[in-house]
Short mmCIF file of C-alpha atoms in Angstrom, two decimals:
data_model
loop_
_atom_site.label_atom_id
_atom_site.label_comp_id
_atom_site.label_asym_id
_atom_site.label_seq_id
_atom_site.Cartn_x
_atom_site.Cartn_y
_atom_site.Cartn_z
CA MET H 95 -38.25 -4.61 47.70
CA CYS H 96 -35.49 -5.73 45.91
CA SER H 97 -32.42 -7.91 46.06
CA LEU H 98 -31.41 -8.95 49.66
CA LEU H 99 -28.39 -10.61 48.77
CA LEU H 100 -26.14 -7.97 47.10
CA LEU H 101 -23.73 -5.98 49.44
CA ALA H 102 -25.49 -7.10 52.58
CA SER H 103 -22.59 -6.36 54.62
CA ILE H 104 -22.19 -2.59 53.49
CA ALA H 105 -22.47 -0.20 56.25
CA PHE H 106 -24.59 2.69 55.40
CA SER H 107 -23.74 6.03 56.37
CA ASN H 108 -27.24 7.61 57.06
CA GLN H 109 -29.67 5.67 59.19
CA LEU H 110 -33.24 4.78 58.43
CA THR H 111 -35.84 7.08 59.48
CA ALA H 112 -39.65 6.88 60.55
CA GLN H 113 -40.44 8.09 56.90
CA SER H 114 -37.82 5.97 55.06
CA PRO H 115 -39.21 2.58 54.07
CA ASN H 116 -37.84 -0.38 55.83
CA TRP H 117 -38.41 -3.64 54.58
CA GLY H 118 -35.44 -5.33 55.95
CA MET H 119 -33.13 -5.00 53.18
CA PRO H 120 -29.97 -3.21 52.37
CA ARG H 121 -30.21 0.41 51.21
CA VAL H 122 -27.78 -0.12 48.25
CA ALA H 123 -28.87 -3.04 46.04
CA SER H 124 -26.03 -2.70 43.55
CA THR H 125 -22.64 -0.66 43.02
CA GLU H 126 -21.50 -2.68 40.23
CA LEU H 127 -20.75 -1.35 36.60
CA PRO H 128 -23.04 -2.08 33.75
CA ALA H 129 -21.79 -4.49 31.06
CA GLY H 130 -19.66 -2.44 28.53
CA GLU H 131 -18.10 -0.20 31.12
CA ASN H 132 -14.74 -1.45 32.44
CA THR H 133 -13.53 1.41 34.70
CA GLN H 134 -15.49 3.66 36.95
CA ARG H 135 -14.72 6.64 34.69
CA ILE H 136 -18.27 7.33 33.74
CA ASN H 137 -19.52 7.42 37.35
CA ASN H 138 -16.88 9.97 38.10
CA THR H 139 -17.73 12.11 35.23
CA PRO H 140 -20.69 14.47 35.69
CA LYS H 141 -23.71 13.89 33.23
CA ALA H 142 -24.33 16.86 30.86
CA ILE H 143 -26.57 19.42 32.76
CA ALA H 144 -30.22 19.18 31.42
CA ALA H 145 -31.68 21.51 34.04
CA ALA H 146 -29.64 24.42 35.11
CA THR H 147 -32.21 25.51 37.69
CA PRO H 148 -34.52 23.35 39.78
CA PRO H 149 -37.20 21.87 37.40
CA MET H 150 -40.76 23.42 37.84
CA GLY H 151 -43.88 21.75 36.39
CA TRP H 152 -46.76 19.18 37.11
CA ASN H 153 -47.28 15.46 37.82
CA SER H 154 -50.22 13.45 37.73
CA TRP H 155 -49.59 11.05 40.59
CA ASN H 156 -51.01 12.86 43.57
CA ASN H 157 -54.64 13.34 42.43
CA PHE H 158 -54.92 10.98 39.23
CA GLY H 159 -52.90 8.02 40.44
CA LEU H 160 -52.37 5.34 37.78
CA GLN H 161 -55.28 6.43 35.98
CA ILE H 162 -55.14 9.76 34.12
CA THR H 163 -56.51 9.98 30.73
CA GLU H 164 -55.47 11.80 27.73
CA ALA H 165 -58.46 14.35 28.09
CA GLU H 166 -57.55 14.98 31.51
CA PHE H 167 -53.91 15.54 30.89
CA LYS H 168 -54.52 18.02 28.23
CA LYS H 169 -56.74 19.89 30.58
CA GLN H 170 -53.99 19.95 32.97
CA VAL H 171 -51.52 21.10 30.09
CA ASP H 172 -53.99 23.82 28.85
CA TYR H 173 -54.10 25.17 32.51
CA VAL H 174 -50.43 25.56 32.77
CA ALA H 175 -49.96 27.11 29.45
CA GLU H 176 -52.59 29.81 30.41
CA LYS H 177 -51.69 30.44 34.10
CA LEU H 178 -48.55 29.00 35.23
CA LYS H 179 -46.05 28.97 32.35
CA ALA H 180 -45.16 32.64 33.03
CA TYR H 181 -43.98 31.93 36.30
CA GLY H 182 -41.65 29.03 35.22
CA TYR H 183 -43.42 25.91 35.38
CA THR H 184 -42.60 23.85 32.44
CA TYR H 185 -42.63 20.12 32.73
CA MET H 186 -45.94 18.11 32.31
CA VAL H 187 -45.18 14.61 33.58
CA ILE H 188 -47.52 11.49 33.38
CA ASP H 189 -46.96 9.42 36.20
CA ALA H 190 -47.09 5.50 36.54
CA SER H 191 -49.26 3.09 34.45
CA TRP H 192 -49.85 5.10 31.34
CA TYR H 193 -49.03 1.77 29.54
CA SER H 194 -51.57 -0.35 31.76
CA PRO H 195 -55.08 -0.78 30.36
CA SER H 196 -56.67 -2.04 33.74
CA VAL H 197 -54.45 -0.89 36.74
CA SER H 198 -55.80 1.65 39.11
CA ALA H 199 -54.57 2.88 42.38
CA ASP H 200 -58.11 3.85 43.32
CA LYS H 201 -59.72 1.01 45.79
CA LYS H 202 -63.21 1.83 44.38
CA SER H 203 -62.30 1.40 40.88
CA GLU H 204 -63.24 -1.90 39.00
CA PHE H 205 -59.71 -1.81 37.91
CA HIS H 206 -58.07 -1.67 41.24
CA HIS H 207 -55.66 -4.68 41.71
CA ALA H 208 -55.66 -5.95 45.18
CA GLY H 209 -52.58 -8.02 46.45
CA TYR H 210 -50.04 -8.73 44.10
CA ALA H 211 -51.64 -9.36 40.80
CA LYS H 212 -49.34 -8.62 37.89
CA HIS H 213 -49.92 -5.27 36.39
CA ASP H 214 -50.98 -5.52 32.67
CA ALA H 215 -48.99 -3.40 30.20
CA ASN H 216 -49.12 -2.53 26.47
CA VAL H 217 -45.77 -3.40 25.16
CA ASP H 218 -44.05 -3.57 21.46
CA ALA H 219 -42.30 -6.23 19.82
CA TYR H 220 -39.10 -5.51 21.65
CA GLY H 221 -40.88 -5.42 25.28
CA ARG H 222 -41.07 -1.60 25.46
CA TYR H 223 -44.05 0.08 27.02
CA LEU H 224 -46.53 1.62 24.80
CA PRO H 225 -49.54 3.88 25.69
CA ALA H 226 -52.59 2.01 26.65
CA ALA H 227 -55.19 2.83 24.18
CA ASN H 228 -58.36 3.11 26.54
CA LYS H 229 -56.58 5.52 28.48
CA PHE H 230 -55.09 7.69 25.40
CA PRO H 231 -57.18 6.72 22.48
CA SER H 232 -55.05 9.15 19.92
CA ALA H 233 -51.91 7.34 20.82
CA LYS H 234 -51.73 4.57 18.25
CA GLY H 235 -48.66 3.21 19.68
CA SER H 236 -46.77 6.36 20.38
CA PHE H 237 -46.84 9.40 22.57
CA LYS H 238 -45.33 11.79 19.72
CA TYR H 239 -48.76 13.27 19.22
CA LEU H 240 -49.10 14.34 23.11
CA ALA H 241 -45.68 15.45 23.21
CA ASP H 242 -46.23 17.57 20.00
CA TYR H 243 -49.32 19.16 21.90
CA VAL H 244 -47.42 19.91 24.98
CA HIS H 245 -44.64 21.41 22.91
CA SER H 246 -47.08 23.54 21.03
CA LYS H 247 -48.02 25.18 24.46
CA GLY H 248 -44.42 25.94 24.93
CA LEU H 249 -44.18 23.27 27.76
CA LYS H 250 -42.15 20.29 28.05
CA PHE H 251 -43.24 16.39 28.02
CA GLY H 252 -42.53 13.64 30.61
CA LEU H 253 -43.21 10.20 31.57
CA HIS H 254 -42.80 7.89 34.63
CA ILE H 255 -41.15 4.48 34.20
CA GLN H 256 -40.36 1.45 36.31
CA ARG H 257 -36.98 0.23 36.66
CA GLY H 258 -36.37 -2.94 34.61
CA ILE H 259 -38.02 -4.90 31.82
CA PRO H 260 -41.97 -5.67 31.73
CA TRP H 261 -42.94 -9.17 32.84
CA GLN H 262 -44.92 -9.53 29.54
CA ALA H 263 -41.55 -9.18 27.67
CA VAL H 264 -39.99 -11.81 29.86
CA GLU H 265 -42.97 -14.33 29.60
CA GLN H 266 -42.83 -14.00 25.85
CA ASP H 267 -39.31 -13.88 25.55
CA LEU H 268 -39.21 -11.03 23.31
CA PRO H 269 -35.97 -9.80 21.53
CA VAL H 270 -33.94 -7.14 22.70
CA MET H 271 -33.62 -4.45 20.04
CA GLY H 272 -29.79 -3.91 18.92
CA SER H 273 -28.73 -7.43 20.55
CA LYS H 274 -28.96 -10.99 19.81
CA MET H 275 -30.24 -11.47 23.40
CA ARG H 276 -33.83 -11.90 24.40
CA ALA H 277 -35.80 -10.86 27.60
CA LYS H 278 -35.28 -14.02 29.38
CA ASP H 279 -31.49 -13.47 29.01
CA ILE H 280 -31.48 -9.99 30.94
CA ALA H 281 -34.28 -10.31 33.34
CA ASN H 282 -33.44 -11.11 37.09
CA PRO H 283 -36.44 -12.75 38.73
CA ALA H 284 -34.81 -12.10 41.99
CA ASP H 285 -34.80 -8.54 41.75
CA LEU H 286 -38.47 -7.35 41.76
CA CYS H 287 -39.93 -3.96 43.05
CA LEU H 288 -41.97 -4.46 46.20
CA TRP H 289 -44.82 -2.12 45.53
CA PHE H 290 -45.44 -2.26 42.05
CA ASN H 291 -45.50 -5.57 40.34
CA ALA H 292 -44.84 -4.74 36.82
CA THR H 293 -41.28 -5.43 35.99
CA TYR H 294 -38.24 -7.60 36.39
CA GLY H 295 -35.07 -6.18 37.31
CA ILE H 296 -32.38 -6.18 34.97
CA ASP H 297 -29.03 -8.18 35.27
CA MET H 298 -26.82 -5.23 34.11
CA LYS H 299 -23.56 -7.59 33.81
CA VAL H 300 -25.01 -9.65 31.04
CA PRO H 301 -25.04 -8.93 27.17
CA GLY H 302 -28.31 -7.21 26.05
CA ALA H 303 -28.94 -5.27 29.35
CA GLN H 304 -27.50 -2.08 28.30
CA GLU H 305 -28.99 -2.51 24.71
CA TYR H 306 -32.69 -2.77 26.32
CA TYR H 307 -31.94 0.59 28.17
CA ASN H 308 -30.78 2.12 25.09
CA SER H 309 -33.84 0.93 23.02
CA ILE H 310 -36.34 2.37 25.35
CA PHE H 311 -34.67 5.90 25.55
CA GLU H 312 -34.33 5.95 21.73
CA LEU H 313 -37.87 5.20 21.70
CA TYR H 314 -39.06 7.85 24.13
CA ALA H 315 -36.55 10.62 22.35
CA SER H 316 -38.39 9.74 19.19
CA TRP H 317 -41.73 10.71 20.81
CA GLY H 318 -40.25 13.98 21.91
CA VAL H 319 -39.94 13.08 25.61
CA ASP H 320 -38.00 15.92 27.80
CA PHE H 321 -38.16 14.36 31.25
CA VAL H 322 -38.10 10.80 32.56
CA LYS H 323 -38.87 9.78 36.15
CA VAL H 324 -37.44 6.15 36.84
CA ASP H 325 -39.04 4.42 39.86
CA ASP H 326 -37.64 1.87 42.17
CA LEU H 327 -34.32 3.27 41.49
CA SER H 328 -33.18 5.33 44.49
CA MET H 329 -34.47 2.98 47.54
CA PRO H 330 -32.53 0.83 47.44
CA TYR H 331 -30.05 2.26 45.35
CA HIS H 332 -29.45 0.56 42.01
CA GLY H 333 -26.17 2.06 41.04
CA ASP H 334 -25.58 -0.18 37.95
CA GLU H 335 -29.12 0.67 36.42
CA ILE H 336 -28.59 4.41 37.19
CA THR H 337 -25.49 4.38 35.21
CA ALA H 338 -26.96 2.27 32.49
CA ILE H 339 -29.74 4.84 32.27
CA ARG H 340 -27.74 8.04 32.35
CA LYS H 341 -25.75 6.55 29.06
CA PRO H 342 -28.63 6.55 26.58
CA VAL H 343 -30.24 9.61 28.24
CA GLU H 344 -27.24 11.55 27.30
CA LYS H 345 -27.01 9.87 23.74
CA THR H 346 -30.74 10.77 22.81
CA GLY H 347 -29.46 14.34 21.58
CA ARG H 348 -32.63 15.75 23.64
CA ASN H 349 -31.96 17.73 26.81
CA MET H 350 -33.59 15.19 28.78
CA VAL H 351 -34.05 15.36 32.50
CA PHE H 352 -33.24 12.05 34.38
CA SER H 353 -35.27 11.86 37.87
CA THR H 354 -34.79 8.97 40.06
CA SER H 355 -37.45 7.93 42.62
CA PRO H 356 -38.40 7.12 45.23
CA GLY H 357 -35.99 7.94 48.34
CA SER H 358 -34.55 8.26 50.48
CA THR H 359 -31.58 8.21 48.41
CA PRO H 360 -28.50 6.92 50.68
CA VAL H 361 -26.05 9.66 51.30
CA SER H 362 -23.31 7.12 50.83
CA ALA H 363 -24.20 7.25 47.20
CA ARG H 364 -24.11 10.99 46.94
CA PHE H 365 -21.07 11.27 44.48
CA HIS H 366 -22.66 8.60 42.19
CA VAL H 367 -26.20 10.10 42.07
CA LEU H 368 -24.65 13.65 41.90
CA ASN H 369 -22.75 12.63 38.80
CA ASN H 370 -25.40 10.41 36.95
CA ALA H 371 -28.71 12.07 37.50
CA ASP H 372 -30.38 15.46 37.37
CA MET H 373 -32.81 15.10 40.32
CA PHE H 374 -33.19 12.58 43.08
CA ARG H 375 -35.69 11.89 45.53
CA VAL H 376 -34.21 12.22 49.10
CA SER H 377 -37.42 11.10 50.96
CA SER H 378 -39.94 8.38 50.32
CA ASP H 379 -43.58 9.65 49.13
CA PHE H 380 -44.53 12.84 50.61
CA TRP H 381 -48.15 13.58 51.36
CA ASP H 382 -49.96 16.37 53.40
CA THR H 383 -49.28 15.67 57.03
CA TRP H 384 -47.55 17.71 59.36
CA PRO H 385 -45.02 14.93 60.66
CA GLN H 386 -43.79 14.27 57.23
CA LEU H 387 -43.28 17.78 56.50
CA LYS H 388 -41.42 18.31 59.59
CA GLN H 389 -39.28 15.36 58.84
CA GLN H 390 -38.39 16.93 55.34
CA PHE H 391 -36.20 19.47 57.18
CA SER H 392 -33.58 16.79 57.85
CA PHE H 393 -33.43 15.56 54.24
CA ALA H 394 -32.98 18.96 53.25
CA LYS H 395 -30.36 19.88 55.46
CA SER H 396 -28.39 16.58 54.83
CA TRP H 397 -28.29 17.04 51.02
CA ALA H 398 -27.92 20.76 50.74
CA VAL H 399 -24.26 20.58 51.94
CA HIS H 400 -23.56 18.34 48.99
CA ALA H 401 -25.78 19.77 46.08
CA VAL H 402 -24.44 23.25 46.59
CA HIS H 403 -21.05 21.71 44.82
CA ALA H 404 -22.96 20.11 42.12
CA PRO H 405 -24.29 22.45 39.68
CA GLY H 406 -27.46 21.37 37.82
CA ARG H 407 -27.92 18.49 40.33
CA TRP H 408 -31.20 18.85 42.61
CA PRO H 409 -32.35 16.91 45.79
CA ASP H 410 -35.90 16.29 45.25
CA LEU H 411 -38.23 16.66 48.25
CA ASP H 412 -41.01 15.32 46.23
CA MET H 413 -44.21 16.85 44.77
CA LEU H 414 -46.22 19.57 46.22
CA PRO H 415 -49.67 18.16 47.52
CA VAL H 416 -51.49 21.49 47.62
CA GLY H 417 -54.85 22.05 46.34
CA LYS H 418 -57.14 19.24 45.19
CA ILE H 419 -55.53 15.71 45.51
CA GLY H 420 -56.18 12.25 46.24
CA ALA H 421 -59.18 11.69 43.67
CA ARG H 422 -57.45 8.29 42.23
CA SER H 423 -54.04 8.26 44.01
CA GLY H 424 -54.93 5.36 46.46
CA ASP H 425 -53.39 7.08 49.48
CA ALA H 426 -54.93 6.93 52.86
CA GLY H 427 -56.23 10.23 52.83
CA GLY H 428 -58.78 9.94 50.01
CA GLU H 429 -60.17 12.76 47.84
CA ARG H 430 -59.61 16.00 49.32
CA PHE H 431 -58.35 19.44 49.32
CA THR H 432 -54.95 19.43 51.02
CA ARG H 433 -54.91 18.68 54.76
CA PHE H 434 -51.87 21.28 55.32
CA THR H 435 -53.05 24.40 57.00
CA ARG H 436 -52.61 27.59 55.03
CA ASP H 437 -49.59 28.37 57.53
CA GLU H 438 -48.10 24.77 56.80
CA GLN H 439 -48.25 25.43 53.04
CA TYR H 440 -46.32 28.58 53.46
CA THR H 441 -43.81 26.49 55.28
CA LEU H 442 -43.83 23.77 52.61
CA LEU H 443 -43.33 26.19 49.70
CA THR H 444 -40.68 28.22 51.69
CA LEU H 445 -38.38 25.19 52.48
CA TRP H 446 -38.77 23.74 48.78
CA SER H 447 -37.66 27.21 47.64
CA ILE H 448 -34.91 28.10 49.97
CA SER H 449 -33.28 24.61 49.50
CA ARG H 450 -33.73 24.65 45.91
CA SER H 451 -35.75 21.56 45.49
CA PRO H 452 -37.85 20.92 42.09
CA LEU H 453 -41.10 22.67 42.34
CA ILE H 454 -43.55 20.02 40.76
CA ILE H 455 -47.16 20.61 41.52
CA SER H 456 -49.36 17.36 41.77
CA ASN H 457 -53.12 18.05 42.06
CA ASP H 458 -56.03 18.81 39.92
CA LEU H 459 -55.01 22.18 38.80
CA THR H 460 -58.39 23.17 37.35
CA GLN H 461 -59.80 23.07 40.88
CA ASN H 462 -57.22 25.51 42.34
CA ASP H 463 -58.64 27.88 44.70
CA GLU H 464 -57.39 31.64 44.95
CA PHE H 465 -54.99 30.89 47.77
CA THR H 466 -53.44 27.92 46.06
CA ILE H 467 -52.86 30.00 42.88
CA LYS H 468 -51.37 32.81 44.75
CA LEU H 469 -49.09 30.23 46.74
CA LEU H 470 -47.63 28.74 43.40
CA THR H 471 -47.21 32.20 41.73
CA ASN H 472 -45.34 34.27 44.05
CA ARG H 473 -42.64 35.77 41.79
CA ASP H 474 -40.06 36.63 44.43
CA VAL H 475 -40.52 33.10 46.23
CA ILE H 476 -39.88 31.39 42.99
CA THR H 477 -36.80 33.64 42.31
CA VAL H 478 -35.38 32.25 45.73
CA ASN H 479 -35.78 28.73 44.26
CA GLN H 480 -34.50 29.43 40.68
CA GLN H 481 -31.74 31.88 41.65
CA GLY H 482 -30.46 31.51 45.05
CA SER H 483 -27.30 29.85 45.68
CA ASN H 484 -25.07 28.55 48.70
CA GLN H 485 -28.30 27.46 50.48
CA LYS H 486 -28.07 25.85 53.94
CA GLU H 487 -29.61 25.57 57.25
CA VAL H 488 -27.78 27.94 59.66
CA PHE H 489 -29.84 27.75 62.98
CA ASN H 490 -31.83 25.10 64.74
CA GLU H 491 -32.77 25.67 68.37
CA LYS H 492 -35.92 24.73 70.29
CA GLY H 493 -38.14 24.22 67.11
CA ILE H 494 -37.03 27.33 65.36
CA VAL H 495 -35.13 26.70 62.15
CA ALA H 496 -33.49 29.21 59.75
CA TRP H 497 -31.86 28.92 56.25
CA THR H 498 -30.10 31.24 54.24
CA SER H 499 -29.08 31.50 50.89
CA ASN H 500 -27.33 34.17 48.58
CA THR H 501 -29.30 36.62 46.43
CA PRO H 502 -28.22 37.37 42.80
CA VAL H 503 -27.23 40.59 43.87
CA LYS H 504 -23.88 40.73 45.92
CA GLU H 505 -23.95 40.50 49.72
CA GLY H 506 -27.69 39.98 49.48
CA LYS H 507 -29.43 37.23 51.52
CA TYR H 508 -32.48 35.23 51.56
CA VAL H 509 -33.55 34.27 54.92
CA ALA H 510 -36.10 31.88 55.92
CA ILE H 511 -37.28 31.21 59.31
CA PHE H 512 -39.59 28.36 60.48
CA ASN H 513 -41.65 27.75 63.79
CA LEU H 514 -42.12 24.09 64.11
CA ASN H 515 -43.58 24.30 67.32
CA ASP H 516 -47.22 23.58 68.25
CA LYS H 517 -47.67 27.29 69.55
CA ASP H 518 -47.01 30.91 67.74
CA GLY H 519 -43.66 32.53 68.74
CA ASP H 520 -41.69 35.62 68.92
CA VAL H 521 -38.66 35.02 67.12
CA ASP H 522 -35.48 37.41 67.48
CA ILE H 523 -32.27 35.48 65.98
CA PRO H 524 -28.94 37.33 66.35
CA PHE H 525 -27.12 38.19 63.05
CA GLU H 526 -23.98 36.27 64.09
CA LYS H 527 -25.86 33.08 64.30
CA LEU H 528 -27.08 33.68 60.75
CA GLY H 529 -23.85 34.45 59.50
CA LEU H 530 -24.82 38.23 58.84
CA ASN H 531 -22.84 41.34 59.83
CA LYS H 532 -24.29 44.50 57.94
CA ARG H 533 -27.26 46.50 58.04
CA TYR H 534 -30.10 45.48 55.78
CA LYS H 535 -33.10 46.69 54.24
CA VAL H 536 -35.72 43.84 54.65
CA LYS H 537 -38.37 42.75 52.43
CA ASN H 538 -41.13 40.05 53.54
CA LEU H 539 -41.44 37.97 50.24
CA TRP H 540 -44.66 36.39 51.14
CA SER H 541 -46.59 39.57 51.77
CA GLY H 542 -44.50 41.85 49.64
CA ALA H 543 -44.21 44.26 52.74
CA ASP H 544 -41.42 46.51 53.32
CA MET H 545 -39.93 45.64 56.84
CA GLY H 546 -37.63 48.45 57.29
CA LEU H 547 -34.08 48.14 58.33
CA MET H 548 -32.71 45.20 60.55
CA GLN H 549 -28.95 45.66 61.85
CA ASN H 550 -28.22 43.23 64.89
CA SER H 551 -30.86 40.67 64.64
CA VAL H 552 -33.70 39.21 62.43
CA ASN H 553 -37.16 39.24 64.24
CA ALA H 554 -40.51 38.04 63.41
CA LYS H 555 -43.71 36.87 64.97
CA ILE H 556 -44.50 33.50 63.27
CA PRO H 557 -47.47 31.26 63.82
CA SER H 558 -47.37 27.64 64.80
CA HIS H 559 -46.11 25.56 61.99
CA GLY H 560 -45.49 28.80 60.04
CA ALA H 561 -42.64 30.44 58.46
CA VAL H 562 -41.42 33.80 57.14
CA LEU H 563 -39.20 34.46 54.00
CA TYR H 564 -37.11 37.69 53.94
CA GLN H 565 -34.88 39.25 51.35
CA LEU H 566 -32.05 41.20 52.87
CA VAL H 567 -30.44 44.06 50.83
CA VAL H 568 -27.32 45.73 52.34
CA ASP H 569 -28.37 49.45 53.29
#
């Protein structure tokens, strides 16, 4: 993926897993400071909080891949404004390749790039991405019109970009705005992304490098961008570019969310990422298979112990592959409704909610069925995600996992219990193993049912791969 020479001798604290990409390179690419920073003070100073609660919204990737169009995006915006905004879903994010006229992840598309063809891009005179006119015909070199449309609906507008500088800028040796340097002065040809051949990495030690990142975020701020997802940043971990991006994000004057992708972000870099980013991926791309969902439990547990001490910082378990997905994403599953069973979908939303991961839907919303709508709009479950605190795994025995978090009400608890086994189970967990010691009135948050009183243990019948989510209030 990226540089194999930097910090090759680092001993990394968290081992590679089956889900974490392993291309034989170090998990940290750079921990150096960008040019202009002489001490580590910035990395030890928390970024201003842009999202006080886990961000909620929608992203185009899991269904539309590299090919969403203006008309399709507006339909998703209209759907969220009409049916989901009232529940807290806010951010509308266009994922990769909005700047590429002829790139598609769909292998059936005439625009699919097999192998390692260079991805095309529309750039301005300073090597900054501009919207592709064939995908966004109203753009005319700017996304301000689309941001204005999103804002008019009471929502927020987001974009995905690749780390680095487009190869078109380098081949043309375009000038860097705000600097005497040009693209060939800052581009590092030995630091490329493995899976998306669109950019060179940037050598953050040289003059002009910081100015390039400053210039692109000035542009996005002028468009009205509220959320930026930066790819090829967390795995391997590019600490220098994360710091370099954080700086202009804060200077834009906008409350812009900075999200890093993909994971897994190394736990050894936890203090750096918690100080510099608003949300960060803790796993590689997540899709609708049970083995992947089961593995997310370990990522959630590993990061919760750190995130609870970092207000406004959100470990990201990735997007929610529910409903209609895969039309153009190019993943192995093809176009489909999610492969998750209904019980697995309850597990998915319960884990994301109790662990306080961002809730970013990624499907064709216009094809949502009644079950998917109800899954995504349970106010009690969303409250767990948005208002819970001190979230943590407290029990893990024989395929039964339990998490707790604090409710906004004093001494109240949320309790999530998961059955990761391949058969139904009757679960009875003593209070002491959950950190509970009172008598509680219990409500099932998925069904809304009053479960009566529980005093010595929490019990439930949980289907295979399913979950329950309870609210406990002291009696």
